[in-house]
XYZ file of C-alpha atoms in Angstrom:
379
model
C 73.913 85.395 160.013
C 74.579 88.768 158.298
C 78.340 88.159 158.443
C 77.967 84.720 156.849
C 75.913 86.239 154.016
C 78.601 88.863 153.386
C 81.411 86.339 153.289
C 79.296 84.187 150.820
C 78.641 87.227 148.583
C 82.311 88.150 148.591
C 83.328 84.546 147.671
C 80.853 84.618 144.721
C 82.274 87.983 143.556
C 85.836 86.676 143.693
C 84.944 83.580 141.697
C 83.145 85.708 139.089
C 86.031 88.164 138.919
C 88.597 85.361 138.349
C 86.360 83.762 135.708
C 86.155 87.094 133.839
C 89.911 87.435 133.811
C 90.744 83.941 132.530
C 92.329 83.885 129.113
C 89.768 82.963 126.454
C 90.120 79.540 124.903
C 90.465 79.666 121.071
C 90.105 76.787 118.624
C 93.347 75.938 116.953
C 94.046 73.693 113.999
C 96.797 71.197 114.575
C 99.881 71.313 112.389
C 100.410 68.219 110.332
C 103.756 66.492 110.501
C 105.895 66.458 107.331
C 105.253 62.918 106.059
C 105.917 63.855 102.436
C 109.653 64.550 102.634
C 109.904 66.168 99.197
C 113.205 65.537 97.394
C 114.832 67.042 94.291
C 116.697 65.103 91.601
C 119.286 67.933 91.487
C 120.826 70.158 94.062
C 122.739 72.498 91.751
C 121.744 73.050 88.135
C 123.240 75.086 85.313
C 120.618 75.411 82.578
C 121.717 75.260 78.951
C 119.738 76.909 76.113
C 120.639 74.041 73.714
C 118.753 71.593 76.056
C 115.543 73.560 76.396
C 113.297 70.560 75.931
C 115.247 68.347 78.246
C 114.152 67.571 81.866
C 115.956 69.964 84.286
C 114.645 68.793 87.686
C 112.158 66.361 89.141
C 110.536 66.553 92.562
C 109.095 63.538 94.347
C 107.359 63.053 97.739
C 105.691 60.505 99.888
C 101.907 60.262 100.428
C 100.275 62.330 103.087
C 99.062 60.224 106.016
C 95.448 61.217 106.817
C 94.671 61.714 110.535
C 91.075 60.406 109.867
C 90.256 56.942 108.390
C 87.592 58.179 105.998
C 88.188 60.908 103.447
C 87.499 61.660 99.785
C 91.011 62.076 98.362
C 94.436 63.517 98.995
C 95.570 66.067 96.462
C 98.800 67.998 95.970
C 100.041 71.305 94.594
C 103.552 72.693 94.180
C 105.123 76.094 93.858
C 108.624 77.560 93.539
C 109.980 80.782 95.131
C 113.334 82.540 95.447
C 114.540 81.437 98.898
C 115.694 84.921 99.932
C 112.800 86.820 98.305
C 109.718 84.742 98.918
C 107.343 87.801 99.081
C 108.197 89.069 95.635
C 109.654 86.193 93.560
C 107.265 83.232 93.525
C 104.977 81.118 91.309
C 101.386 80.412 92.099
C 100.652 76.881 93.399
C 100.276 74.436 90.488
C 97.568 71.857 91.153
C 98.714 68.245 90.541
C 95.678 66.193 91.640
C 96.806 62.990 93.263
C 100.185 62.999 91.426
C 103.202 62.812 93.699
C 105.888 63.992 91.317
C 106.548 67.075 89.240
C 109.175 67.644 86.462
C 110.244 70.952 84.994
C 112.018 71.148 81.603
C 114.993 73.447 81.158
C 112.803 75.978 79.311
C 110.067 75.927 81.940
C 112.491 76.449 84.820
C 114.483 79.102 82.981
C 111.279 81.040 82.216
C 110.344 81.068 85.874
C 113.642 82.300 87.275
C 114.269 84.714 84.417
C 111.993 87.314 85.996
C 113.813 86.881 89.426
C 117.469 87.068 88.578
C 119.853 88.015 85.786
C 121.000 85.213 83.439
C 124.199 83.517 84.667
C 123.596 84.366 88.313
C 123.114 81.373 90.695
C 119.859 81.549 92.624
C 118.672 79.604 95.665
C 115.138 78.314 94.960
C 112.680 76.572 97.279
C 110.184 74.060 96.000
C 107.195 73.752 98.356
C 104.561 71.065 98.067
C 101.179 71.161 99.877
C 99.073 68.079 100.557
C 95.389 68.376 101.347
C 93.138 65.752 102.835
C 89.794 66.409 101.173
C 86.806 65.369 103.291
C 83.401 66.493 104.579
C 84.013 65.489 108.257
C 86.476 68.087 109.596
C 88.936 70.643 108.424
C 92.550 69.242 108.364
C 95.365 71.702 107.995
C 97.259 71.058 104.769
C 100.640 69.495 105.106
C 103.750 71.323 103.813
C 107.111 70.016 102.725
C 109.937 71.961 101.071
C 113.352 71.445 99.530
C 115.996 73.905 98.356
C 118.164 73.817 95.230
C 120.417 76.179 93.282
C 119.873 77.050 89.641
C 121.651 79.215 87.098
C 119.722 80.325 84.075
C 120.560 81.461 80.557
C 119.537 84.478 78.559
C 116.410 83.513 76.570
C 115.522 87.010 75.445
C 117.893 89.887 74.544
C 117.867 92.632 77.256
C 116.678 95.167 74.648
C 115.221 95.351 71.198
C 115.771 98.227 68.694
C 113.078 99.573 66.463
C 114.415 100.762 63.108
C 111.935 103.225 61.548
C 112.298 104.620 58.053
C 110.079 107.562 57.080
C 108.843 108.720 53.694
C 112.016 110.742 53.058
C 114.213 107.661 53.608
C 115.578 108.731 56.997
C 116.002 105.871 59.453
C 115.681 106.402 63.226
C 116.586 103.831 65.905
C 114.971 103.646 69.347
C 115.570 101.156 72.162
C 112.775 99.059 73.654
C 113.302 97.649 77.138
C 111.443 95.032 79.207
C 109.101 96.407 81.911
C 109.438 93.044 83.656
C 112.905 91.513 83.525
C 113.101 88.315 81.550
C 109.461 88.501 80.365
C 110.250 88.779 76.663
C 107.790 91.700 76.383
C 109.460 94.934 75.214
C 108.014 98.401 75.370
C 108.743 101.967 74.298
C 106.697 105.173 74.119
C 107.832 107.603 71.447
C 106.659 110.152 68.901
C 105.878 108.420 65.654
C 105.298 109.436 62.037
C 104.119 107.317 59.094
C 107.008 104.839 58.491
C 108.081 101.297 57.810
C 109.744 99.514 60.750
C 111.167 96.297 62.099
C 113.104 95.250 65.219
C 116.696 94.115 65.708
C 118.543 92.778 68.737
C 121.479 95.128 68.207
C 121.759 98.845 67.823
C 124.659 98.444 65.411
C 123.389 95.644 63.134
C 120.162 94.866 61.333
C 120.421 91.150 62.362
C 119.220 89.093 64.065
C 115.755 90.715 63.475
C 112.125 90.468 64.300
C 110.213 91.266 61.115
C 106.689 91.052 59.706
C 105.467 87.522 59.101
C 102.291 88.284 57.217
C 100.207 90.603 55.082
C 99.746 94.330 55.772
C 97.913 94.740 59.020
C 99.097 91.398 60.468
C 100.830 91.841 63.804
C 102.683 88.446 63.759
C 106.452 88.424 64.060
C 109.030 86.348 62.219
C 112.652 85.895 63.376
C 115.375 86.102 60.773
C 119.129 85.796 61.154
C 119.868 87.045 57.600
C 118.305 87.515 54.255
C 115.234 89.508 53.187
C 113.382 91.688 55.741
C 109.706 92.297 55.513
C 108.859 95.456 57.417
C 105.686 96.560 59.253
C 103.965 99.736 58.207
C 102.726 102.554 60.511
C 100.295 105.216 59.343
C 99.737 107.003 62.731
C 101.238 110.281 63.923
C 101.902 111.336 67.493
C 102.939 109.730 70.791
C 102.370 105.992 70.686
C 103.478 103.008 72.823
C 105.031 100.038 70.987
C 104.789 96.557 72.559
C 106.640 93.606 71.252
C 105.934 90.160 72.771
C 108.677 87.664 71.785
C 107.063 84.696 73.684
C 106.121 81.768 71.523
C 102.417 81.827 72.425
C 102.041 85.421 71.227
C 105.075 86.461 69.049
C 103.536 89.740 67.850
C 103.788 93.541 68.064
C 101.280 96.294 68.636
C 101.166 100.117 68.577
C 98.827 101.654 71.164
C 97.547 105.170 71.805
C 97.557 105.308 75.604
C 96.417 108.057 77.933
C 99.383 108.691 80.217
C 98.719 109.824 83.832
C 100.198 113.345 84.028
C 102.410 112.476 87.049
C 103.007 108.818 86.143
C 100.756 107.270 88.859
C 97.129 106.558 89.807
C 96.057 106.291 93.437
C 92.619 105.270 94.791
C 91.411 107.440 97.685
C 88.287 107.771 99.822
C 86.491 106.177 102.763
C 85.274 103.463 100.384
C 88.711 101.806 100.472
C 91.357 101.036 103.060
C 93.505 103.970 101.852
C 91.184 106.714 103.072
C 91.853 110.313 102.012
C 95.658 109.966 102.078
C 97.103 111.453 98.878
C 100.725 110.503 99.731
C 100.595 106.848 100.803
C 101.975 104.139 98.519
C 99.206 101.753 99.598
C 96.605 102.874 97.049
C 98.945 103.049 94.005
C 97.739 101.290 90.843
C 100.274 99.094 89.023
C 100.656 97.596 85.538
C 100.788 93.831 86.316
C 100.939 92.432 82.820
C 103.676 93.970 80.639
C 101.786 92.848 77.519
C 98.981 95.261 78.363
C 100.658 98.523 79.596
C 97.303 100.282 79.263
C 95.706 98.243 82.110
C 96.371 99.724 85.620
C 95.018 97.862 88.699
C 94.835 97.978 92.458
C 93.680 95.139 94.735
C 92.477 95.911 98.200
C 89.690 96.257 100.710
C 86.557 98.207 99.791
C 83.692 99.332 102.014
C 80.061 99.225 101.091
C 78.124 102.525 101.153
C 81.323 104.631 101.019
C 82.889 106.684 98.181
C 86.140 106.624 96.150
C 87.828 108.499 93.312
C 91.223 108.169 91.570
C 93.947 110.707 92.242
C 96.603 111.502 89.657
C 98.499 113.932 91.853
C 99.385 114.754 95.414
C 97.104 117.677 96.033
C 93.309 118.202 95.842
C 93.787 120.707 93.026
C 95.448 118.113 90.791
C 93.829 115.894 88.205
C 91.515 113.011 89.135
C 89.565 110.288 87.305
C 86.006 110.910 88.603
C 83.000 108.661 88.450
C 80.748 109.027 85.340
C 77.840 110.102 87.629
C 77.429 110.733 91.339
C 77.225 107.481 93.275
C 78.033 105.208 90.222
C 78.534 101.648 91.219
C 81.952 100.572 89.770
C 80.820 96.951 89.668
C 78.083 97.834 87.192
C 78.949 101.183 85.501
C 82.289 100.694 83.616
C 82.336 104.069 81.910
C 85.459 106.185 82.415
C 85.752 109.767 81.302
C 89.010 111.633 80.649
C 90.719 112.899 83.802
C 90.053 116.443 84.874
C 90.243 118.763 87.902
C 87.473 119.027 90.447
C 86.910 122.678 89.453
C 86.092 121.512 85.945
C 82.979 119.436 86.770
C 82.509 118.888 90.430
C 83.597 116.206 92.907
C 81.860 113.191 91.431
C 82.653 109.938 93.183
C 81.946 106.190 92.865
C 79.944 104.626 95.640
C 80.540 100.987 96.662
C 77.588 98.649 96.970
C 79.576 95.739 98.370
C 82.302 95.202 100.963
C 85.224 92.885 100.534
C 88.426 92.464 98.522
C 88.234 93.622 94.875
C 90.530 94.456 92.028
C 89.707 97.862 90.588
C 91.177 98.264 87.048
C 91.280 101.095 84.460
C 91.846 100.689 80.714
C 93.678 103.725 79.430
C 93.447 103.177 75.671
C 92.511 106.464 74.211
C 88.957 106.396 72.899
C 88.270 103.214 74.837
C 88.644 104.328 78.504
C 86.842 101.986 80.858
C 86.943 100.334 84.234
C 86.412 96.884 85.790
C 85.717 95.963 89.388
C 86.106 92.264 90.178
C 85.918 90.400 93.499
C 89.088 88.554 94.418
C 90.479 86.369 97.185
């Protein structure tokens, strides 16, 4: 009897052991077959500037077949990306509703690829459409379909602009503005300025074609002239300033900014309140200027941890400059004050303290006299 009990106990133990070592079963979402079969009206396009308003390419696709009989709607979105550089050169998905076709004009397509490749260089581009079955019954994995095509763009914006500044003594000085983001049409230059009149040309050797003042004194609007009279802008400021010219149609203006420049050219978030930790050398926490129109806005998007602290490093050692919180434990989501950078020895180690966990974009505005922060939740 005792032997029988021992054998039974051993059997139960073996069954339990095997059960504990079985691979866990996870829920998986089934991939949907490509029923859309997206197609492109062109396989190889050379864009021409004289045909900016003309249709360049049209994409069409079939309707998604829903795996369930009852649903609310089927909607679509499309995006483009450079086939060989998907991680860095892409558009966001463009919602299309129930529409199953999308056309890009020559100007639209050229504006997209201009930031990815130099004018005149053929580029392989992938168009990807996603179809979503909207319903309240079950989650259905969106269906994807893609097609490749080759496109060659034209030069919409000159690679550089040249500011021509004439001071009170009549001396003219020429400086070159470049594009922070290739093909963006937004030009920038930081230089020492004195009171002067100024305008912009597309050549260092000639005054024309030119971007000049379109309005009354104080108006920032540009006008483009190929010849004839030039109406100049006027500057009354002295010192280091950053000039930004936006040649895009929806802005077409210029501005002069007084920007606080980080002493080593970078800003890095550090501390246990973010995923970077106390690493002063990693590239993970580096802030960037994402919009060339606003070179005074620096941002970093990443994971933040509630109840923990952060500060902004402007160097690679603890004795370097930092942006510190306006007060100990300040919540960056509420308190947007930003004081001038300093060293820890000049006022203490004052850090921000997070009140929420999640993914946020932490931004700083570096306009002199208007220093501030923002802290916004993001996906």
